[in-house]
Coordinates of C-alpha atoms in Angstrom, one line a residue:
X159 CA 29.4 35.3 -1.5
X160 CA 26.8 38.2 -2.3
X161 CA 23.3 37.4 -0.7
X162 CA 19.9 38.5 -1.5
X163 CA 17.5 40.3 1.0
X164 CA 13.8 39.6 1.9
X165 CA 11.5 40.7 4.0
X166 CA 10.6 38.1 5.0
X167 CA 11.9 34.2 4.4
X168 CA 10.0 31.4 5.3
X169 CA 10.9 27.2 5.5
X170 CA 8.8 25.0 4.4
X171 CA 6.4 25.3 1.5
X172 CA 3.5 23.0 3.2
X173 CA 0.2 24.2 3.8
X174 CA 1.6 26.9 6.7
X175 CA 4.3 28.0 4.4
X176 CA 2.2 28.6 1.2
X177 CA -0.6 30.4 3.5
X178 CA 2.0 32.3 5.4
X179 CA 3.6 33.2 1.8
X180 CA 0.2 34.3 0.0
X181 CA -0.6 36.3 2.5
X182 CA 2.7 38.6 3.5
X183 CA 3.2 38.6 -0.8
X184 CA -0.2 40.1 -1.6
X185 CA 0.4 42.3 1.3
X186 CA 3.7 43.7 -0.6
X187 CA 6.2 42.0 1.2
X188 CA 9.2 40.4 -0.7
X189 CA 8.8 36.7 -0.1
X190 CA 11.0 33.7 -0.3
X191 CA 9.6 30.0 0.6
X192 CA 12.6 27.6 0.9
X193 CA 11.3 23.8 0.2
X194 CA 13.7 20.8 0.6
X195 CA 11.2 18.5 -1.5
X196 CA 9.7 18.6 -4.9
X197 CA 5.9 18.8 -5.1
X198 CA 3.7 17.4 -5.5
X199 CA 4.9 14.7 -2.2
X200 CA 2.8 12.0 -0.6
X201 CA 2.0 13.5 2.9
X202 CA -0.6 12.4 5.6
X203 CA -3.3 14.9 7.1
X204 CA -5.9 14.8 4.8
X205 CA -8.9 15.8 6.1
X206 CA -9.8 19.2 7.0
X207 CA -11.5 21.6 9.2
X208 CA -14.6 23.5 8.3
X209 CA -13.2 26.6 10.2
X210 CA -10.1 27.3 7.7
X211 CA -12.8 28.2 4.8
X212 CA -12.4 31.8 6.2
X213 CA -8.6 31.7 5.4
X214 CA -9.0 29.9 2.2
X215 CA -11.6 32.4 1.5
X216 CA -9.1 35.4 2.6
X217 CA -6.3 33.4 0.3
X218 CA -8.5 33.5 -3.0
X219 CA -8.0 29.7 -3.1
X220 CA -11.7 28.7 -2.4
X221 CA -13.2 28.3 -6.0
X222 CA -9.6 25.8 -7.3
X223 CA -10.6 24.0 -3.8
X224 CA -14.4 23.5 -4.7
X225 CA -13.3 22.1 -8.3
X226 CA -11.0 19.7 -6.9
X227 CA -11.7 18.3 -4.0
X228 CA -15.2 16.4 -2.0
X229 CA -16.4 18.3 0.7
X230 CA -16.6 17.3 3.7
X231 CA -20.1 17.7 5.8
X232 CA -19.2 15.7 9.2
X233 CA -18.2 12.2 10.3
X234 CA -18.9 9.4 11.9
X235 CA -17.4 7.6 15.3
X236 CA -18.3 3.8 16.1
X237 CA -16.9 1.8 19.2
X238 CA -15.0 -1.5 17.6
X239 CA -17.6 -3.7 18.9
X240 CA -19.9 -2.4 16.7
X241 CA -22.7 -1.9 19.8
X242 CA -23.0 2.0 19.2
X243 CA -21.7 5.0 17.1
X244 CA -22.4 9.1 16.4
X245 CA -23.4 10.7 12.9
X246 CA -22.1 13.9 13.6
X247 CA -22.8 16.9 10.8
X248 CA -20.9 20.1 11.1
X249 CA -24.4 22.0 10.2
X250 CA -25.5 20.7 13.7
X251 CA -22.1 22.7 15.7
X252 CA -23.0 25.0 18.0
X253 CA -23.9 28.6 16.4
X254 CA -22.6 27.1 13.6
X255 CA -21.9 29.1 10.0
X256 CA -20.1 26.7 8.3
X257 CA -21.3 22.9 7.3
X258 CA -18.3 21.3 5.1
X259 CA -14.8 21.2 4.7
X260 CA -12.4 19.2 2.2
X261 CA -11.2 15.9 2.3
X262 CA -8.0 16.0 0.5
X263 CA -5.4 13.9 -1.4
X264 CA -2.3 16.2 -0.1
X265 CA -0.1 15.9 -2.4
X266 CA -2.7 17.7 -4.7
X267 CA -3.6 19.7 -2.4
X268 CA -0.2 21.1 -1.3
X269 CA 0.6 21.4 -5.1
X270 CA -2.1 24.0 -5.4
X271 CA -1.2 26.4 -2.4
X272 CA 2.2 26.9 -2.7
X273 CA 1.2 27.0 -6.7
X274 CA -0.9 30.0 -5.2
X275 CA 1.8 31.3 -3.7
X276 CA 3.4 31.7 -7.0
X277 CA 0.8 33.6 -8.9
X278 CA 0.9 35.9 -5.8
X279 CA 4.0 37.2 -6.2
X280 CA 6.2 34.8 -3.4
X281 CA 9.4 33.7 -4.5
X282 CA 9.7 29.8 -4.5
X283 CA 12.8 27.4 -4.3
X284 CA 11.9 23.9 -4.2
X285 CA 14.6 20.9 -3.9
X286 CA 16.4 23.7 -1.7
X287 CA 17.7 22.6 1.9
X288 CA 18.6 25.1 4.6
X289 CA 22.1 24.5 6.1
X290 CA 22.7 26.9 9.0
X291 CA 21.2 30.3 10.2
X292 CA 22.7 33.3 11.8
X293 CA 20.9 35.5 13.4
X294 CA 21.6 39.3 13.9
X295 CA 19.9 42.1 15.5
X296 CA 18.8 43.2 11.9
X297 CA 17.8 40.0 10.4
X298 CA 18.6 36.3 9.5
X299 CA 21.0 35.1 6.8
X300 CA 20.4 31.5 5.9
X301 CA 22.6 29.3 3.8
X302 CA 21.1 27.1 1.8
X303 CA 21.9 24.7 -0.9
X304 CA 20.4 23.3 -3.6
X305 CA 20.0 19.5 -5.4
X306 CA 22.5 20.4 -8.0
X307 CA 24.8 20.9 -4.7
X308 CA 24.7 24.8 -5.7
X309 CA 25.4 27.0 -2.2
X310 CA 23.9 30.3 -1.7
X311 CA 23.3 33.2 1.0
X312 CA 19.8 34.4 1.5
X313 CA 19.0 37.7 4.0
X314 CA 15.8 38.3 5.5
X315 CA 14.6 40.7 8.2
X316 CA 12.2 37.9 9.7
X317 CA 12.3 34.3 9.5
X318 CA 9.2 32.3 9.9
X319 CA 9.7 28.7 10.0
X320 CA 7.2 26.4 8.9
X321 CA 9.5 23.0 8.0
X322 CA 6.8 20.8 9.9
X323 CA 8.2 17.9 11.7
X324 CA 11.6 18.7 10.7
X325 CA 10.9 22.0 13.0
X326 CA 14.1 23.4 11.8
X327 CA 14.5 26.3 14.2
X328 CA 13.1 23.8 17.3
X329 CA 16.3 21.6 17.0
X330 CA 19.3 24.0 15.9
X331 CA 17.7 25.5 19.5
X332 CA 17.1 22.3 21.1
X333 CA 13.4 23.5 21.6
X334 CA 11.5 20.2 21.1
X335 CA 9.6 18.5 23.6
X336 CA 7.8 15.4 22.9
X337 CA 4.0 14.0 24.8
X338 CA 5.1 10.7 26.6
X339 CA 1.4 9.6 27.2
X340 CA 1.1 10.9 23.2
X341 CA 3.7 8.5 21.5
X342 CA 1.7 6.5 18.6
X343 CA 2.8 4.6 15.6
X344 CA 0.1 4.6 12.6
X345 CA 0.3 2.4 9.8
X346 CA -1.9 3.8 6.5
X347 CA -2.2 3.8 2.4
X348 CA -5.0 4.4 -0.2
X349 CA -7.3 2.1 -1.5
X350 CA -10.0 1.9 -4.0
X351 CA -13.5 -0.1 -4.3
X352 CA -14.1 -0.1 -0.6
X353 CA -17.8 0.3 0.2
X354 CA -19.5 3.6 1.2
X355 CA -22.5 5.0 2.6
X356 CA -25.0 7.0 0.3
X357 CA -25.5 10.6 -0.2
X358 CA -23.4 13.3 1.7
X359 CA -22.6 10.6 4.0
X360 CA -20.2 9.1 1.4
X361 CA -17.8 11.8 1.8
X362 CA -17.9 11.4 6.1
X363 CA -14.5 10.6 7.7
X364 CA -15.0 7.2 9.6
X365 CA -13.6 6.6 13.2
X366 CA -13.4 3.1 14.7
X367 CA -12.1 3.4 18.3
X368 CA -11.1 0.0 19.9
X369 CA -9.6 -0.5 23.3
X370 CA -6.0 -0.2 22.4
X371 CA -6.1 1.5 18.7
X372 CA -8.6 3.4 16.4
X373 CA -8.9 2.9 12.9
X374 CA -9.9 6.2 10.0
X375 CA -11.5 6.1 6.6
X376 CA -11.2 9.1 5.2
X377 CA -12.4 9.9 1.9
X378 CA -10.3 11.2 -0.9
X379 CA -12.4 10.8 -4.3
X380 CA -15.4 9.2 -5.6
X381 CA -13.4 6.1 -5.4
X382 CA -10.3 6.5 -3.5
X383 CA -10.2 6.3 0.5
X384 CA -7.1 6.9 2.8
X385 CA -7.0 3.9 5.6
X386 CA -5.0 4.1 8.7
X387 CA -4.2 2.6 12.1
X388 CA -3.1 4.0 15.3
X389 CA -1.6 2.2 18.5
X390 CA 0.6 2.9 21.1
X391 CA 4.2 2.8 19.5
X392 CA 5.4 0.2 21.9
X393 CA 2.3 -2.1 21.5
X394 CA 3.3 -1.7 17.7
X395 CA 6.7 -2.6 18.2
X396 CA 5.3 -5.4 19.6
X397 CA 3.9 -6.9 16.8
X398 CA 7.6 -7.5 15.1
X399 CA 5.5 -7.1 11.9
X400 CA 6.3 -5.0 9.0
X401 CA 4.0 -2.5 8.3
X402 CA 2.1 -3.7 5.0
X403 CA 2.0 -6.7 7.2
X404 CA 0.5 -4.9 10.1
X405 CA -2.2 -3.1 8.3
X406 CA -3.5 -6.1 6.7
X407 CA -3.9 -7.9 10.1
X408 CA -5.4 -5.0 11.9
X409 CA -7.7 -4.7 9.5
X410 CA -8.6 -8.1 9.3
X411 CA -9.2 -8.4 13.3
X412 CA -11.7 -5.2 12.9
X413 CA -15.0 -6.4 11.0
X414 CA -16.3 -2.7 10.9
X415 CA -13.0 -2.2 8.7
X416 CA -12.9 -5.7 7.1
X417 CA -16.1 -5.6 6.3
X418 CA -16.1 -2.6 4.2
X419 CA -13.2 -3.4 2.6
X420 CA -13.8 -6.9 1.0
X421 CA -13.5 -6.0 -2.4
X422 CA -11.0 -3.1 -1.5
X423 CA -7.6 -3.4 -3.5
X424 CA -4.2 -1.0 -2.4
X425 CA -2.9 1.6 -5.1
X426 CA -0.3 2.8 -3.1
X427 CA 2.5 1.8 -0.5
X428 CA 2.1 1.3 2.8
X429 CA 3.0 4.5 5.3
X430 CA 4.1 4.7 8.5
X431 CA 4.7 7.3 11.0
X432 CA 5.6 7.2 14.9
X433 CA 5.9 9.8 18.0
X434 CA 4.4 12.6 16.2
X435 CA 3.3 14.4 18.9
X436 CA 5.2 17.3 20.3
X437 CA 5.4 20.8 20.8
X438 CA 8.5 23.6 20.9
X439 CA 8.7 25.3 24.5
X440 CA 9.4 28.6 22.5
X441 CA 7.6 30.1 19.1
X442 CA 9.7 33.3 19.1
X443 CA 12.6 34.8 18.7
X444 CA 13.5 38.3 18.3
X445 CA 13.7 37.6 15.0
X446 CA 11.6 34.7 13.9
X447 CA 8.2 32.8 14.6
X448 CA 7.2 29.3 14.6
X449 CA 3.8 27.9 12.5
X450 CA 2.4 24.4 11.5
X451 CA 4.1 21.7 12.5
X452 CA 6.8 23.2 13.2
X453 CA 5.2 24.7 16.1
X454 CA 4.1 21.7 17.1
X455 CA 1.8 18.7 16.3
X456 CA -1.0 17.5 18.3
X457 CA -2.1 13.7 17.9
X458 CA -4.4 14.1 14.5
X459 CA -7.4 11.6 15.7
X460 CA -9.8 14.5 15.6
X461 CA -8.3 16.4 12.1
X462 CA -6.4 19.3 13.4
X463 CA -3.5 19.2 12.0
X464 CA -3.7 21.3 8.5
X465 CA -6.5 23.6 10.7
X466 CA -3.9 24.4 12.9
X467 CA -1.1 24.8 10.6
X468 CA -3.5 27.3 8.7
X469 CA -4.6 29.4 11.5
X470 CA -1.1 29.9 12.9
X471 CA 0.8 31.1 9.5
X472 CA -2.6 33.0 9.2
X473 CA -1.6 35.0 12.3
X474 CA 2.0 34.6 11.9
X475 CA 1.9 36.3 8.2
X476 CA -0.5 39.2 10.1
X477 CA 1.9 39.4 12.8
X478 CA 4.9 40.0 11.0
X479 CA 3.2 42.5 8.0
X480 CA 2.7 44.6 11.2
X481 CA 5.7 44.6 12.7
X482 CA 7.6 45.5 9.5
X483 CA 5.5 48.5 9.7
X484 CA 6.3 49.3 13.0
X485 CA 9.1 47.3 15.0
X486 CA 8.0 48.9 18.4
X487 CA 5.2 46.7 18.1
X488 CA 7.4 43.5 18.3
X489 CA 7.8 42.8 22.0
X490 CA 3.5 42.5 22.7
X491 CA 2.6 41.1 19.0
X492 CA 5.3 38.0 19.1
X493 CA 4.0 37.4 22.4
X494 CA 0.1 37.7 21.2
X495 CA 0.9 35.2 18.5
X496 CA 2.4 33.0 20.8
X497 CA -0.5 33.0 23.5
X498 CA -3.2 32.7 20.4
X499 CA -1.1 29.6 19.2
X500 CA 0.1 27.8 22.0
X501 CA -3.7 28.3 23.5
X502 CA -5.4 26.9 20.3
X503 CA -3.0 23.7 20.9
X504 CA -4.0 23.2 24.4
X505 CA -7.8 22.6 23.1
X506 CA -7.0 19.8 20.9
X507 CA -4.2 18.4 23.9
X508 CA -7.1 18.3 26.2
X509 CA -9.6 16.8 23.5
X510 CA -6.5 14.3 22.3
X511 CA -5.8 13.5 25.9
X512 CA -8.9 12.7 26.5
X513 CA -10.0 10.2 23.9
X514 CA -6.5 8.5 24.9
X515 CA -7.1 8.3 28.6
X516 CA -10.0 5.7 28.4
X517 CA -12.9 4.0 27.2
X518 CA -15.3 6.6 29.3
X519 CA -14.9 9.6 26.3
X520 CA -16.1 7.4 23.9
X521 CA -18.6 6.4 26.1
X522 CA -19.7 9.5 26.7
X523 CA -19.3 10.9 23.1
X524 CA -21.7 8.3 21.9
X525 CA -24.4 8.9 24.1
X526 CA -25.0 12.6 23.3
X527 CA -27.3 14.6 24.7
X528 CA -29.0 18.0 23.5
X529 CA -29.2 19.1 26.9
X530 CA -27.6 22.4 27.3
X531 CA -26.8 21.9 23.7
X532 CA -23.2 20.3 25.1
X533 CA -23.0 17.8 21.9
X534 CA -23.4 21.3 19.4
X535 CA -20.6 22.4 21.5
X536 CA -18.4 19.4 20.8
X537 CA -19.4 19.3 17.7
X538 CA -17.9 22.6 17.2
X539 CA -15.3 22.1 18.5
X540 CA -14.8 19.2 15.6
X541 CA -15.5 21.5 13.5
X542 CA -12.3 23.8 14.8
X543 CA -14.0 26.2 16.7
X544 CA -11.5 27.0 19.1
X545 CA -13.5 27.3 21.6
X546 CA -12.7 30.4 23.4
X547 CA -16.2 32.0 23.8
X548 CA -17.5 31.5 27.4
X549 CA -20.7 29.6 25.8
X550 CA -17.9 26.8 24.2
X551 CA -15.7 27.1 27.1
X552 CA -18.5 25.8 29.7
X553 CA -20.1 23.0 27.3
X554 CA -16.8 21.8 27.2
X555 CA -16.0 21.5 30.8
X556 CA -19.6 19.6 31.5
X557 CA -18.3 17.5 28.7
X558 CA -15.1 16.6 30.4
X559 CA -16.8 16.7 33.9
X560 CA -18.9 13.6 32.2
X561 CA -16.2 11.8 30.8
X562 CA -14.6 12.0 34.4
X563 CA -17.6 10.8 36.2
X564 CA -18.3 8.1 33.7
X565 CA -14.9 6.4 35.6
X566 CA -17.1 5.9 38.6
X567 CA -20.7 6.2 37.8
X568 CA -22.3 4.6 34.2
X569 CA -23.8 8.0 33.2
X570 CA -24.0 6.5 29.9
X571 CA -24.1 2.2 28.9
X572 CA -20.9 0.7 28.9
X573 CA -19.0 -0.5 26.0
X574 CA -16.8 -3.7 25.8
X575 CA -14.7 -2.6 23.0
X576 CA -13.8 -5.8 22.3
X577 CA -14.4 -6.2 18.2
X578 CA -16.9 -7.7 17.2
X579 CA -19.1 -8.5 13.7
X580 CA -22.3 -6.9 14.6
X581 CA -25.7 -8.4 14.0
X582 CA -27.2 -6.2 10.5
X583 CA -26.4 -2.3 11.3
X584 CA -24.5 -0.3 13.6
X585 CA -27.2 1.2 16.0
X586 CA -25.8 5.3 14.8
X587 CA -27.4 8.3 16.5
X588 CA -27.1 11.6 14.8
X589 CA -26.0 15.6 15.8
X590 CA -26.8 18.1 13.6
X591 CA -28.5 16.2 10.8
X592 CA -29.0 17.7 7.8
X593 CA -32.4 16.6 7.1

């Protein structure tokens, strides 16, 4: 069977594949993208980042982006018994450039990049699945087959996989390793009519924390929201209830959901999605790298998921354009990329972790304070600053040094979580207000 050579092949045609594929293609590289599904495809994740408009600016997508989708300027976070809540506006991160992002229906938004990818020279073979890879000292040869059962051979000198949670290199190397204290179930769909704020605060996502789940409302179009759950995947199991079933009685029990959503009616089915949270204890090989999800996937409470996925075939498309011009340079850039990676993951871990380990982050988040400027920093952090500058990196740990005190001293006023229909408004503080 004759095969055809790349320079580079890459799985997955998702938001890390098409930016990993735009990238290396207008670079000169000859690009395939292998895609199992067709797009456009439902998929979850759909609110973004303000720190990826510097890729999507670098990627020439920025002006399709502006005509189809809301922006994004911030969010909001409100404890389920409706006693307290933060306005938070990415203007107001710290040494902030960059005030909105995109909320996103993803299947349109997908559509578009690897579309991209297209006009930019990549090679794209959708409805493809990959069926085994060999690896040599010169390359990678996938097999792959098609949905008209069609086999075929395809050579590459580097492979960079970005198949998401199928993490297609992860288990043919049994890399995968799962978060025990991380394992969720979430329960979501998208409805219209549901009521919203005014203004630039329409387009906000909404966060409702309760003791043992968190609720989102996340913007999609001037009518259309994306509505989700998350709990513990045990506490779920619980239930015995199907998800349609489950959504509608979570919902229900939460007035700062119901509330908003009395004239709301479904237009699509209910989702559901469960232990989502890993990461691969390697993201090299000698001749490959991992990027996305296929990397690995923190908890998405705080909207990291496409931000990440984007950043790391960002750097992985960089990485591998300069090895191909000089392979000496392998052995310190493949392990650069996978410091850079791995390091951006542990900031949203620690953030994740937090918000998961206890009432007292919530606590403390809703009670900022401009002292020291540690809410800008958070804020930034939101916003998906990484956080690596010294002036983040200490905000942060006062932060976290709150949020551990708050355990055994009430820094900030208790919350009973417990829901709860609140008496006229949520009593809402802001950070970085735009007025």
């Amino acid at each position: 069977m004759q095969s055809e050579m790349y320079d580079v092949a890459i799985i997955g045609g998702g938001p890390a594949g098409s930016t990993a594929a735009t990238l290396l293609a207008r670079a000169g590289r000859r690009v395939i993208v292998i895609e199992r599904e067709k797009f456009p495809r439902f998929h979850i994740g759909e609110s973004l980042l303000p720190f990826s408009t510097q890729a999507f600016d670098r990627l020439g997508v920025r002006e399709k982006l502006d005509r189809t989708f809301i922006p994004k300027f911030g969010g909001e976070i409100i404890s389920s018994c409706g006693s307290r809540g933060v306005r938070f506006y990415f203007k107001g991160g710290y040494r902030s450039n960059r005030d909105r992002a995109y909320q996103v229906t993803r299947s349109e938004f997908d559509k578009l990049l690897l579309d991209h990818s297209r006009e930019n020279g990549a090679e794209v073979r959708e409805e493809t699945t990959v069926k085994n890879l060999t690896f040599s000292d010169d390359g990678v040869k996938i097999d792959i087959e098609t949905s008209t059962s069609a086999t075929a051979v395809i050579e590459a000198r580097y492979l960079i996989d970005c198949s998401g949670r199928q993490t297609v290199i992860g288990n043919y190397l049994n890399l995968k390793k799962t978060y025990d204290h991380l394992q969720k179930f979430s329960v979501f769909a998208h409805y219209e009519n549901v009521d919203r704020l005014p203004g630039i605060d329409s387009t906000l996502i909404r966060m409702v924390r309760g003791v043992d789940r968190w609720f989102w409302m996340i913007p999609l179009t001037e009518t259309r929201i994306s509505i989700g759950v998350v709990m513990d995947t045990a506490a779920f199991r619980a239930t015995k209830l199907a998800p349609e079933a489950a959504l509608e009685k979570f919902i229900a029990e939460q007035p700062l959901m119901a509330d908003r959503m009395r004239n709301a009616k479904r237009v699509s089915p209910v989702y559901s999605a469960g232990d989502y949270s890993y990461r691969n204890k390697k993201l090299f090989g000698d001749r490959w790298l991992l990027a996305g999800d296929a990397a690995g996937f923190i908890d998405p409470v705080f909207s990291s998921g496409v931000f990440l996925a984007i950043m790391s075939a960002e750097k992985a498309a960089d990485t591998i354009d300069e090895v191909l011009r000089d392979e000496s340079l392998k052995p310190r850039l493949f392990k650069q990329y996978s410091r850079r990676v791995n390091r951006v993951m542990d900031v949203y871990l620690t953030f994740v972790t937090s918000w998961y380990s206890g009432k007292e982050f919530l606590e403390v988040f809703l009670n900022p304070t401009e002292t020291m400027q540690i809410a800008a920093a958070v804020n930034a952090v939101l916003a998906g600053n990484e956080g690596q500058s010294f002036q983040i990196k200490w905000r942060m740990w006062l932060f976290y040094f709150f949020v551990r005190a708050q355990r055994f001293l009430a820094l900030s006023p208790r919350l009973s979580m417990v829901p709860n229909k609140p008496n006229g408004e949520v009593p809402m503080k802001t950070v970085g207000a735009t007025s």
